[in-house]
Amino acid sequence: MKKWTVAAALAASAWVGSLSAEPIVLSDMGSFHIGGEKFVISGEPVREVRFTPTGVPAKIDPNGTYVVGQMYVQYFIPENRKGAVPLLLWHGGGLTGVTYETTPDGRPGWLNDFLRRGWAVYNSDAVERGRSGWPATSKPAWPGEPVLVTAANAYERFRIGGAGSWSDDPAQRKLLPGNQFPADHIWEFARQFVPRWTTTDEPTLKAYLQLVDKVCPCVLLVHSQAGKFGFQAAQQRPDKIRAVVAVEPAEVGDMDKVAALKGVPSLMVYGDYIEQDSRWPTIRAKGAAFAEAVRKAGGSVDEVDLPKVGIKGNSHMVMMDKNNLEVSALINDWLAKRGLYRP
């Protein structure tokens, strides 16, 4: 396993404080939807609906053609571009692009940080999340039921407090020693949760690939569930992906296609408290096995366990932790060393 030294981590984070105060100057910004397919409803009764309590009823015919599987993308182009290619931010399960915007306690998120560094940034709400939308129709657009996470589940499963740490009484909640997540703002974080399906991987990857085809070559920065989509996208579009940065990937790419990543350098970043968690040792081992398979196929994968390089206390939500800018500095330094960023 390739190592990331403590000295490199310290050097990467040396200028974080001054950078976070720099203004953001844009040459352009905007948004678009991409992907999606037509979806037909038929045989449903026409209804009368009052859009306000005292409004005039309107006839609503639910039969017709809808669009499902689309994805919302917002982009920001800095005036002084230093990233060689755009940086695409892909979020994890049950979340949206808000993951990368502002932290639950109001500090700058990674979107702002990478913009200040000079990256053109494209931030997405994946299929069926946030502004991508989904049709709450009588005919399901995809199989299965949506899953919604509680604050208690996230607090424990995302390695903020760990198993059995939650209490409705804030004074009784436990926090993992030295944990960097802004735990006093857990309800701000919970406001970001959205329904997710476990059956939409295919349309999600399809939309991501269309985004890659539209704006890349690029660098993918992916988190948790999106680890799978990032590596699979790179395996299917190796000519368009210059690098993959996978932050705590909960899933990885296809093991039978690792040779496709031979020319796509990758960085895998993991936080703290993994060894004592019930699930993450297995997830981490799966990531290590995938990385080793890529290396054996001639590719390049660096694995960084943040505590081992002196960056401690990180939860699963690394980009929201109090030391989030130390980690983004490390990532930026890694990209610079691969010729993808000019300081």
Coordinates of N, CA and C in Angstrom, one line a residue, residues 28-32 73-77 121-123:
D28 N -18.2 32.6 -14.5 CA -19.5 32.1 -14.9 C -20.1 31.2 -13.8
M29 N -21.4 31.0 -13.8 CA -22.1 30.0 -13.0 C -23.4 29.7 -13.6
G30 N -23.9 28.6 -13.3 CA -25.2 28.2 -13.9 C -25.6 26.8 -13.5
S31 N -26.6 26.3 -14.1 CA -27.1 24.9 -13.8 C -27.8 24.3 -15.0
F32 N -28.0 23.0 -14.9 CA -28.7 22.3 -15.9 C -29.1 21.0 -15.4
V73 N -27.4 19.5 -12.0 CA -26.0 19.9 -11.9 C -25.9 21.4 -11.8
Q74 N -25.1 21.9 -10.9 CA -24.8 23.3 -10.7 C -23.3 23.5 -10.9
Y75 N -22.9 24.5 -11.7 CA -21.5 24.7 -11.9 C -21.0 26.1 -11.6
F76 N -19.8 26.2 -11.2 CA -19.1 27.5 -10.8 C -17.8 27.5 -11.5
I77 N -17.5 28.6 -12.3 CA -16.2 28.7 -13.0 C -15.5 29.9 -12.4
V121 N -15.9 23.9 -10.7 CA -16.6 22.9 -9.9 C -18.0 22.6 -10.4
Y122 N -18.3 21.4 -10.6 CA -19.6 20.9 -11.0 C -20.2 20.1 -9.8
N123 N -21.3 20.5 -9.2 CA -21.8 19.9 -8.0 C -23.2 19.3 -8.4

